[in-house]
Amino acid sequence: MTTPADLEIRMRRAAFNAALARGDLNAIQDILAPTAILVTGTDSALLSGRKAQLLAWKQEFAAADRTIYVRTPTAITVSPVEPIAFEQGDWKGVSAGGDVVRTTGTYTAKWRRLGQGWVIEAELYLTLG
């Protein structure tokens, strides 16, 4: 059964994917909690805080042959006792032209409802291909 929170998180994920494709740092910033952390899939590098993530994305967007990352949720679990949720799914990185899949894997993201919206608090990636 899809809940309003489930739908809101899926919509925020779609907005995040669209922002990555456009290279829109302002839109990305609005979806990340100030203290958001990201653990990369291959080398387990830790990006701690929204500012660190925005800097990494800015560098990624400046690459001549950049990769566009897409996350596709397969499950959203919303806590019945706290304003938090887990998202699980698959991710892939494709060439900016969209014709070459460069990398794939699975991920988990933790979301928190702050005020009227959901923000990403943490993301953990596993590279599978």
C-alpha positions as a LaTeX table, in Angstrom:
\begin{tabular}{lrrr}
\hline
Residue & $x$ (\AA) & $y$ (\AA) & $z$ (\AA) \\
\hline
Met1 & 0.00 & 0.00 & 0.00 \\
Thr2 & 1.39 & 3.37 & $-1.00$ \\
Thr3 & 1.16 & 6.00 & 1.74 \\
Pro4 & 1.33 & 9.77 & 1.35 \\
Ala5 & 4.84 & 9.72 & 2.88 \\
Asp6 & 5.94 & 6.99 & 0.46 \\
Leu7 & 4.69 & 9.03 & $-2.48$ \\
Glu8 & 6.33 & 12.24 & $-1.18$ \\
Ile9 & 9.71 & 10.49 & $-0.82$ \\
Arg10 & 9.43 & 8.98 & $-4.31$ \\
Met11 & 8.65 & 12.44 & $-5.69$ \\
Arg12 & 11.63 & 13.95 & $-3.85$ \\
Arg13 & 13.87 & 11.19 & $-5.24$ \\
Ala14 & 12.59 & 11.94 & $-8.76$ \\
Ala15 & 13.34 & 15.64 & $-8.18$ \\
Phe16 & 16.84 & 14.74 & $-6.96$ \\
Asn17 & 17.45 & 12.60 & $-10.06$ \\
Ala18 & 16.24 & 15.45 & $-12.29$ \\
Ala19 & 18.51 & 17.93 & $-10.47$ \\
Leu20 & 21.50 & 15.63 & $-11.00$ \\
Ala21 & 20.71 & 15.35 & $-14.71$ \\
Arg22 & 20.45 & 19.17 & $-15.01$ \\
Gly23 & 23.46 & 19.83 & $-12.79$ \\
Asp24 & 21.25 & 21.98 & $-10.52$ \\
Leu25 & 23.07 & 22.51 & $-7.22$ \\
Asn26 & 20.29 & 24.67 & $-5.75$ \\
Ala27 & 17.70 & 21.94 & $-6.23$ \\
Ile28 & 20.06 & 19.33 & $-4.77$ \\
Gln29 & 20.71 & 21.55 & $-1.76$ \\
Asp30 & 16.99 & 21.72 & $-0.98$ \\
Ile31 & 16.74 & 17.91 & $-0.78$ \\
Leu32 & 19.79 & 17.33 & 1.45 \\
Ala33 & 19.72 & 17.79 & 5.22 \\
Pro34 & 22.46 & 20.17 & 6.43 \\
Thr35 & 24.26 & 17.24 & 8.10 \\
Ala36 & 23.62 & 14.72 & 5.29 \\
Ile37 & 26.24 & 12.02 & 4.80 \\
Leu38 & 27.03 & 9.91 & 1.76 \\
Val39 & 29.23 & 6.81 & 1.63 \\
Thr40 & 30.34 & 6.10 & $-1.93$ \\
Gly41 & 29.94 & 2.68 & $-3.50$ \\
Thr42 & 33.45 & 1.78 & $-4.58$ \\
Asp43 & 35.98 & 3.23 & $-2.16$ \\
Ser44 & 33.61 & 4.01 & 0.75 \\
Ala45 & 34.67 & 7.65 & 0.73 \\
Leu46 & 32.64 & 9.65 & 3.26 \\
Leu47 & 31.10 & 12.95 & 2.23 \\
Ser48 & 29.96 & 14.56 & 5.47 \\
Gly49 & 27.56 & 17.49 & 5.33 \\
Arg50 & 25.57 & 19.18 & 2.61 \\
Lys51 & 28.43 & 21.55 & 1.72 \\
Ala52 & 30.83 & 18.65 & 1.07 \\
Gln53 & 28.28 & 16.94 & $-1.15$ \\
Leu54 & 27.54 & 20.10 & $-3.11$ \\
Leu55 & 31.26 & 20.62 & $-3.70$ \\
Ala56 & 31.62 & 17.04 & $-4.96$ \\
Trp57 & 28.61 & 17.44 & $-7.27$ \\
Lys58 & 29.96 & 20.76 & $-8.57$ \\
Gln59 & 33.21 & 19.02 & $-9.53$ \\
Glu60 & 31.27 & 16.13 & $-11.11$ \\
Phe61 & 29.13 & 18.53 & $-13.17$ \\
Ala62 & 32.26 & 20.29 & $-14.48$ \\
Ala63 & 33.72 & 17.07 & $-15.94$ \\
Ala64 & 33.97 & 17.09 & $-19.74$ \\
Asp65 & 32.55 & 13.57 & $-20.00$ \\
Arg66 & 30.40 & 13.48 & $-16.91$ \\
Thr67 & 28.35 & 10.64 & $-15.53$ \\
Ile68 & 24.69 & 11.13 & $-14.68$ \\
Tyr69 & 23.52 & 9.10 & $-11.70$ \\
Val70 & 19.97 & 7.82 & $-11.34$ \\
Arg71 & 18.52 & 6.21 & $-8.23$ \\
Thr72 & 15.43 & 4.04 & $-8.61$ \\
Pro73 & 13.63 & 3.17 & $-5.37$ \\
Thr74 & 12.35 & $-0.39$ & $-4.99$ \\
Ala75 & 11.06 & $-0.01$ & $-1.42$ \\
Ile76 & 10.21 & 2.80 & 0.98 \\
Thr77 & 9.71 & 1.96 & 4.67 \\
Val78 & 8.22 & 4.76 & 6.75 \\
Ser79 & 8.57 & 4.61 & 10.53 \\
Pro80 & 5.24 & 4.58 & 12.37 \\
Val81 & 6.83 & 6.21 & 15.45 \\
Glu82 & 9.31 & 8.82 & 14.13 \\
Pro83 & 9.38 & 11.21 & 11.14 \\
Ile84 & 11.95 & 9.03 & 9.33 \\
Ala85 & 12.00 & 6.56 & 6.46 \\
Phe86 & 14.33 & 4.17 & 4.65 \\
Glu87 & 14.56 & 4.00 & 0.88 \\
Gln88 & 16.17 & 1.03 & $-0.85$ \\
Gly89 & 16.80 & 0.66 & $-4.54$ \\
Asp90 & 19.10 & 0.38 & $-7.50$ \\
Trp91 & 21.35 & 3.05 & $-8.97$ \\
Lys92 & 23.25 & 3.48 & $-12.18$ \\
Gly93 & 25.65 & 5.94 & $-13.69$ \\
Val94 & 25.29 & 6.62 & $-17.40$ \\
Ser95 & 27.28 & 8.77 & $-19.79$ \\
Ala96 & 25.90 & 12.28 & $-20.24$ \\
Gly97 & 24.68 & 11.18 & $-23.68$ \\
Gly98 & 22.76 & 8.40 & $-21.96$ \\
Asp99 & 23.98 & 5.64 & $-24.22$ \\
Val100 & 26.63 & 3.99 & $-22.04$ \\
Val101 & 25.98 & 2.52 & $-18.59$ \\
Arg102 & 29.23 & 3.05 & $-16.70$ \\
Thr103 & 28.40 & 1.67 & $-13.27$ \\
Thr104 & 25.53 & 0.13 & $-11.30$ \\
Gly105 & 24.65 & $-0.96$ & $-7.81$ \\
Thr106 & 22.25 & $-0.84$ & $-4.89$ \\
Tyr107 & 21.68 & 1.83 & $-2.26$ \\
Thr108 & 19.93 & 2.68 & 0.96 \\
Ala109 & 18.89 & 6.19 & 1.95 \\
Lys110 & 17.54 & 7.52 & 5.24 \\
Trp111 & 15.03 & 10.35 & 5.00 \\
Arg112 & 13.70 & 12.69 & 7.69 \\
Arg113 & 10.65 & 14.86 & 7.57 \\
Leu114 & 11.64 & 18.40 & 8.54 \\
Gly115 & 8.82 & 20.93 & 8.63 \\
Gln116 & 6.69 & 20.20 & 5.58 \\
Gly117 & 9.23 & 18.24 & 3.52 \\
Trp118 & 11.42 & 15.15 & 3.42 \\
Val119 & 15.21 & 15.51 & 3.24 \\
Ile120 & 18.00 & 12.98 & 2.82 \\
Glu121 & 20.02 & 12.41 & 5.98 \\
Ala122 & 22.22 & 9.56 & 4.80 \\
Glu123 & 22.96 & 7.49 & 1.71 \\
Leu124 & 25.02 & 4.32 & 1.45 \\
Tyr125 & 26.00 & 2.82 & $-1.93$ \\
Leu126 & 27.26 & $-0.55$ & $-3.07$ \\
Thr127 & 28.89 & $-0.82$ & $-6.51$ \\
Leu128 & 27.98 & $-4.04$ & $-8.32$ \\
Gly129 & 29.04 & $-3.32$ & $-11.86$ \\
\hline
\end{tabular}
